[in-house]
PDB file of C-alpha atoms and ligand atoms in Angstrom:
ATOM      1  CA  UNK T  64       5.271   3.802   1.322  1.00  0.00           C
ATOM      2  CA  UNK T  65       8.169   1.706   1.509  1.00  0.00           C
ATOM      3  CA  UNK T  66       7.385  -2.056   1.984  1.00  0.00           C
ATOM      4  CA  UNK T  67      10.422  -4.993   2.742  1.00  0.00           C
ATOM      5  CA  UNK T  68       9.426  -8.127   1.447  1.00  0.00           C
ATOM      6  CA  UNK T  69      11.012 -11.294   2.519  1.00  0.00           C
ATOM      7  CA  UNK T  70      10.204 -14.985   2.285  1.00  0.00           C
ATOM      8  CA  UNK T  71      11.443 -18.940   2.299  1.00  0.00           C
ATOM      9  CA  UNK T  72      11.938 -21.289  -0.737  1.00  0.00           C
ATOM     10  CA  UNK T  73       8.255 -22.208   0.064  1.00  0.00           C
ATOM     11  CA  UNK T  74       6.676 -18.786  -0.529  1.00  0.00           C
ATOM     12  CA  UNK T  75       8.952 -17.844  -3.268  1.00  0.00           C
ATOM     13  CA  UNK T  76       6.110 -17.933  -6.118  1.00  0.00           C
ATOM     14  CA  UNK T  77       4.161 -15.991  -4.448  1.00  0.00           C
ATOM     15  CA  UNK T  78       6.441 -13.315  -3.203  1.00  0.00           C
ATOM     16  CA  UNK T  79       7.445 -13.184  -6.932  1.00  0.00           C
ATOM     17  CA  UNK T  80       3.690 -12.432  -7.809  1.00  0.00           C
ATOM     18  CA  UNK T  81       3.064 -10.170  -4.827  1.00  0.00           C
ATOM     19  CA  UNK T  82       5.579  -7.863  -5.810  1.00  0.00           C
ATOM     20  CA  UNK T  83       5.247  -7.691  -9.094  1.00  0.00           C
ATOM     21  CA  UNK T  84       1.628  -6.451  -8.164  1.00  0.00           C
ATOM     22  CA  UNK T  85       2.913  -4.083  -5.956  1.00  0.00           C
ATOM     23  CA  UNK T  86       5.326  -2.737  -8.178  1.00  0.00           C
ATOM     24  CA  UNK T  87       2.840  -2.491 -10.620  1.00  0.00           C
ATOM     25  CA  UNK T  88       1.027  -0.109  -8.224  1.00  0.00           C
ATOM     26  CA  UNK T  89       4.126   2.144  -7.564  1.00  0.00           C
ATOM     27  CA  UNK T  90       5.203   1.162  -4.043  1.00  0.00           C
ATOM     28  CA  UNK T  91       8.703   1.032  -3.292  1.00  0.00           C
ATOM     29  CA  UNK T  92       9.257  -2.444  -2.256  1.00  0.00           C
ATOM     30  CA  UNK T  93      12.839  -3.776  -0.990  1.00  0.00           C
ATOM     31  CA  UNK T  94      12.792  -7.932  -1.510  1.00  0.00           C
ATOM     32  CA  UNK T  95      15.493  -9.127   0.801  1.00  0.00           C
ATOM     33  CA  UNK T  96      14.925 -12.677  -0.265  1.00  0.00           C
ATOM     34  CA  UNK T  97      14.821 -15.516  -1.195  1.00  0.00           C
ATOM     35  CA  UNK T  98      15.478 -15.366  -4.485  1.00  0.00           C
ATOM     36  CA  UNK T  99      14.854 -18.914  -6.102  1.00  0.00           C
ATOM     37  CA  UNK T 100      13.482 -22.020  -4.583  1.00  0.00           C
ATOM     38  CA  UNK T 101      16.840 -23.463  -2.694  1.00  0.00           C
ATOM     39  CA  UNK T 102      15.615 -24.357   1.059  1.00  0.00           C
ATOM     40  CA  UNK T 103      16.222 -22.236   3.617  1.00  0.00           C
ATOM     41  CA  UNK T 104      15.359 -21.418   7.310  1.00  0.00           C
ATOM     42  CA  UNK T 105      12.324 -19.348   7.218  1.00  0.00           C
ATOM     43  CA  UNK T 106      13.462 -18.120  10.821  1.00  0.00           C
ATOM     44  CA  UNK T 107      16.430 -16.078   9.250  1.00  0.00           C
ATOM     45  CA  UNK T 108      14.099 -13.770   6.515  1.00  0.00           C
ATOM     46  CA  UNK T 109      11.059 -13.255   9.252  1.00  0.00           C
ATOM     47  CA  UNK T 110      13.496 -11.875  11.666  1.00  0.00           C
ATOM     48  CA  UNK T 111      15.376  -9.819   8.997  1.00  0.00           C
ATOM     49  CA  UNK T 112      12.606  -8.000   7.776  1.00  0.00           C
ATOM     50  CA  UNK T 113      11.118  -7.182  11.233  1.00  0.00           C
ATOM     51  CA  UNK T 114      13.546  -5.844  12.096  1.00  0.00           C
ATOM     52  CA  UNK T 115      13.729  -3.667   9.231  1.00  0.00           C
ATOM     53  CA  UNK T 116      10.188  -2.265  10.147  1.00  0.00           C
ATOM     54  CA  UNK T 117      11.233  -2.267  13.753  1.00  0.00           C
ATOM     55  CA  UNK T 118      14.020  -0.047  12.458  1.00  0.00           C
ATOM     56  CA  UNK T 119      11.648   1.792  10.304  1.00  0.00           C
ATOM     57  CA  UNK T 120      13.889   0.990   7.739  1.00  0.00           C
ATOM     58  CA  UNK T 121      10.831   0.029   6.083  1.00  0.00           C
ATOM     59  CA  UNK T 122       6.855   1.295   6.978  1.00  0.00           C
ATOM     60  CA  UNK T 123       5.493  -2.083   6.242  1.00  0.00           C
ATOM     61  CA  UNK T 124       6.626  -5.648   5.701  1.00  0.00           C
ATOM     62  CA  UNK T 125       4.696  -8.608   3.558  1.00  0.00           C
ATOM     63  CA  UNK T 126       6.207 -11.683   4.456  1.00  0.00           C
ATOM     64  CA  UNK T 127       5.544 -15.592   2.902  1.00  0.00           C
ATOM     65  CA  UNK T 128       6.088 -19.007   3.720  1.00  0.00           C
ATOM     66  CA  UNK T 129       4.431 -22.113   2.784  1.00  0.00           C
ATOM     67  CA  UNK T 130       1.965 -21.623   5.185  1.00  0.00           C
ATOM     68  CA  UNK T 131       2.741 -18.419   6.788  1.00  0.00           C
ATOM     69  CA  UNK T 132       2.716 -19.777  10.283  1.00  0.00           C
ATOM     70  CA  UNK T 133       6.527 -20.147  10.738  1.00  0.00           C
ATOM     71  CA  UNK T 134       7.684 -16.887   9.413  1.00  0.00           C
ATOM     72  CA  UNK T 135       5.370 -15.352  11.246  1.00  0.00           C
ATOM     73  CA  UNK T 136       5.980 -16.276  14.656  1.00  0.00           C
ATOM     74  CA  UNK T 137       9.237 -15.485  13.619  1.00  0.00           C
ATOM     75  CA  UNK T 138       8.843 -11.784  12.504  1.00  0.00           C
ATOM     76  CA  UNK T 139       6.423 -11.389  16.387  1.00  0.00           C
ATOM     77  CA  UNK T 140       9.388 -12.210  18.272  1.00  0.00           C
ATOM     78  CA  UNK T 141      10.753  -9.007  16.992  1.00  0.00           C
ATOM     79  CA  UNK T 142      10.590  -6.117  19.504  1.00  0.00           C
ATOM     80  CA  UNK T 143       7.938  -3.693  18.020  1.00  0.00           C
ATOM     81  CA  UNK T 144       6.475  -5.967  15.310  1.00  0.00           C
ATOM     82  CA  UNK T 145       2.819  -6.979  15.003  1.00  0.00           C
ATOM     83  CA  UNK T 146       2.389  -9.407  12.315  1.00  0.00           C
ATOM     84  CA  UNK T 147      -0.663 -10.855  11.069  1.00  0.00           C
ATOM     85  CA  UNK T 148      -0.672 -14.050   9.400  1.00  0.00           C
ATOM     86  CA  UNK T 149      -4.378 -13.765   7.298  1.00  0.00           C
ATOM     87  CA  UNK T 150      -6.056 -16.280   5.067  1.00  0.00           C
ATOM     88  CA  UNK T 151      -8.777 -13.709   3.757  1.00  0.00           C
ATOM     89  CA  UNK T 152      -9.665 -10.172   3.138  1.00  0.00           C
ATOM     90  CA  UNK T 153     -11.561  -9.614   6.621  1.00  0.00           C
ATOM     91  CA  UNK T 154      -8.944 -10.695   9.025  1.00  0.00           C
ATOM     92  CA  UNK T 155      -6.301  -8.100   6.803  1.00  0.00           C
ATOM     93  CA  UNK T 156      -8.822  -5.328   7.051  1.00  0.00           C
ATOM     94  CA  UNK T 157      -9.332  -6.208  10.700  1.00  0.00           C
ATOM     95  CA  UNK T 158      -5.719  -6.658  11.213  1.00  0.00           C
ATOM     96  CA  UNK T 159      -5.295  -2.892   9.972  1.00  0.00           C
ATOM     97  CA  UNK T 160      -8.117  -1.604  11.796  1.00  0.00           C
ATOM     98  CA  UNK T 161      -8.206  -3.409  15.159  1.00  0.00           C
ATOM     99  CA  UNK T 162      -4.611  -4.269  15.936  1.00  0.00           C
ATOM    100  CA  UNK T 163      -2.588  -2.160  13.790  1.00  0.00           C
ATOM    101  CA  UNK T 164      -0.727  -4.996  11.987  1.00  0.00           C
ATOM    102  CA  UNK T 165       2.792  -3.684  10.693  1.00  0.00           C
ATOM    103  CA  UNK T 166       3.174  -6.838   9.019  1.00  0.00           C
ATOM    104  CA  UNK T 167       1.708  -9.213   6.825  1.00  0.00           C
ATOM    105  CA  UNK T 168       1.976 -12.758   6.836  1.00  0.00           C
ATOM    106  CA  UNK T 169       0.608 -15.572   3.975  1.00  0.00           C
ATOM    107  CA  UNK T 170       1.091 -19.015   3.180  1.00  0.00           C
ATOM    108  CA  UNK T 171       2.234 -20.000  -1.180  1.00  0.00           C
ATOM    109  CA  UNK T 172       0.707 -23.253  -0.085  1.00  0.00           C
ATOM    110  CA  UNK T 173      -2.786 -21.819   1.515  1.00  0.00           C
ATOM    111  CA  UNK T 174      -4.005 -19.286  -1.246  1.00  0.00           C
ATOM    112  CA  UNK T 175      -4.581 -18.955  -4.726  1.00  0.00           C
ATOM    113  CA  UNK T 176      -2.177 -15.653  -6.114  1.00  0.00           C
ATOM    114  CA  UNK T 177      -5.798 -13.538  -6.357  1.00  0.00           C
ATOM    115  CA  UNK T 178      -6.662 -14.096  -3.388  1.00  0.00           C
ATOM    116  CA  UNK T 179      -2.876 -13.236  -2.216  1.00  0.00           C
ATOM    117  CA  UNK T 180      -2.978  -9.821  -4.273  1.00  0.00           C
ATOM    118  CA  UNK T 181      -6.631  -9.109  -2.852  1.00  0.00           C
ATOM    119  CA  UNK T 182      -5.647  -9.262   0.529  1.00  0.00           C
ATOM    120  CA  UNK T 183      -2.527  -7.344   0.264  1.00  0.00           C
ATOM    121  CA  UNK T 184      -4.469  -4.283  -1.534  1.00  0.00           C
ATOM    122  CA  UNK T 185      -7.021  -4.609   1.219  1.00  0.00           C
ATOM    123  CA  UNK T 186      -3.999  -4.796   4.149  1.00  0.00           C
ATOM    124  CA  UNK T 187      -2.289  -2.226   2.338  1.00  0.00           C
ATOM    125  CA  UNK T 188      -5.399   0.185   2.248  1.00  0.00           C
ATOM    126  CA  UNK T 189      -6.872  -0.293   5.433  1.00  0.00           C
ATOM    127  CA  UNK T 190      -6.057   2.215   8.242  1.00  0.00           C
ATOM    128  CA  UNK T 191      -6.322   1.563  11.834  1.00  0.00           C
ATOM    129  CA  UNK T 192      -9.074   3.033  13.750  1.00  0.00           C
ATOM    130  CA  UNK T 193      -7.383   3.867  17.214  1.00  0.00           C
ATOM    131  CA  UNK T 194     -10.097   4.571  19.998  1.00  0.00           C
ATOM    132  CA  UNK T 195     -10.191   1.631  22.402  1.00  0.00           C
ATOM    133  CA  UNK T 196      -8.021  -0.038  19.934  1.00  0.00           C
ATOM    134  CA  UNK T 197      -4.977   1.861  20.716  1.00  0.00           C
ATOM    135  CA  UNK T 198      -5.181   0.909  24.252  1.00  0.00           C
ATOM    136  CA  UNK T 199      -5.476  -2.439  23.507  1.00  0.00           C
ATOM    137  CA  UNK T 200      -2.396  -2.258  21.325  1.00  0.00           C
ATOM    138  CA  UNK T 201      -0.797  -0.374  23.888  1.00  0.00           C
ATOM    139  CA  UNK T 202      -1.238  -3.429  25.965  1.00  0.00           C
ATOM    140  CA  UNK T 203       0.049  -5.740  23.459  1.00  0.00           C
ATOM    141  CA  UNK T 204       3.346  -3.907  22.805  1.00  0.00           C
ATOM    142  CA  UNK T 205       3.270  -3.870  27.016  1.00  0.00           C
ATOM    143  CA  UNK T 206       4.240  -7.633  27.320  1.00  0.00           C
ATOM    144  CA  UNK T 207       7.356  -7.131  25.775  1.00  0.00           C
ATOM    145  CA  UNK T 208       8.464  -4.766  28.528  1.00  0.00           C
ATOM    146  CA  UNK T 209       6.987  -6.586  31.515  1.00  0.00           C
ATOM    147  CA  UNK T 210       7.467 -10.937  30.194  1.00  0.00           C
ATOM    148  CA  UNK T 211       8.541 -11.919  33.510  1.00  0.00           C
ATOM    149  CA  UNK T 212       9.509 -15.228  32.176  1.00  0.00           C
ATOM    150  CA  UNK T 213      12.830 -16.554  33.127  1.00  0.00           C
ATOM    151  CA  UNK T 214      15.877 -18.715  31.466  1.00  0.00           C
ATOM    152  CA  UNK T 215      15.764 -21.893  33.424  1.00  0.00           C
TER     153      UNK T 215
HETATM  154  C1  LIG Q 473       9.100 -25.193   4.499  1.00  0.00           C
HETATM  155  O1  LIG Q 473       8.964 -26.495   4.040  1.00  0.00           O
HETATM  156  C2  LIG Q 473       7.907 -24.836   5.388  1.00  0.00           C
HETATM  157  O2  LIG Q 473       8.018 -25.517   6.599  1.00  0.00           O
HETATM  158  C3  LIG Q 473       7.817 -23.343   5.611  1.00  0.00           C
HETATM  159  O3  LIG Q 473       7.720 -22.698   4.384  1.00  0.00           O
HETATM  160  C4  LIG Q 473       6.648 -22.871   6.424  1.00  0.00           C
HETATM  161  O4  LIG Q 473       5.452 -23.375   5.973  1.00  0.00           O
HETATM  162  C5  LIG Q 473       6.807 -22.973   7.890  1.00  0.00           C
HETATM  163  O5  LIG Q 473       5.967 -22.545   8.693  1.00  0.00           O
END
């Protein structure tokens, strides 16, 4: 499985760690960044590796910010992307099962690197159970096609 990683100067730590446990494990991870703690727009890194998994340049994508919020609305504003930001094991095994999540969002400044590592093995393990869920997906992916919103 091929996983981009990507975060800000505030996630940096913990992207380190993350893929160093990852790597550990054997996946084939691609870290586009950052690579040291200078500050930078978490906008730009969310969006480029969504669009990697939207490109399926990449089957997943674990991305980190200081609390996970910013990059993460970032990476959903991607065409194709559903990105769960999680703070514990359940909501990444739900995130799998219920809502297919194709990428992973988590805060340096929210969680302890255990905690981090346990949630990406659970995320990473976790397969999504279709049934009523895929309609529901379905839906989801739906309001890109049909946002009737308009530029003022
Ligand atoms: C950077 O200071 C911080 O705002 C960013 O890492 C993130 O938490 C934004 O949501």
């Amino acid at each position: 499985m091929k996983i981009v990683m990507a975060c800000d100067h505030g996630g940096f730590q913990l992207k380190e760690a993350v893929k160093e446990h990852l790597t550990k494990k054997g996946y084939d991870i691609t870290d586009i960044g950052v690579y040291n703690t200078d500050s930078v727009d978490y906008p730009d890194y969310g969006k480029k590796a969504a669009e990697m998994v939207a490109g399926k340049e990449a089957d997943k994508g674990i991305i980190i910010c200081g609390t996970g919020i910013g990059i993460s609305i970032a990476a959903n504003k991607v065409k194709g992307i559903r990105c769960a930001l999680c703070t514990n094991e359940y909501m990444a095994k739900m995130s799998r099962m219920h809502n297919d999540a194709n990428m992973l969002a988590m805060g340096e400044r929210v969680l302890g690197k255990g905690v981090a590592t346990d949630i990406v093995d659970v995320w990473l393990s976790t397969e999504f159970e279709g049934g009523r869920h895929a309609n529901r997906v379905n839906k989801l992916m739906e309001i890109e096609k049909t946002d009737k919103v308009e530029d003022k």
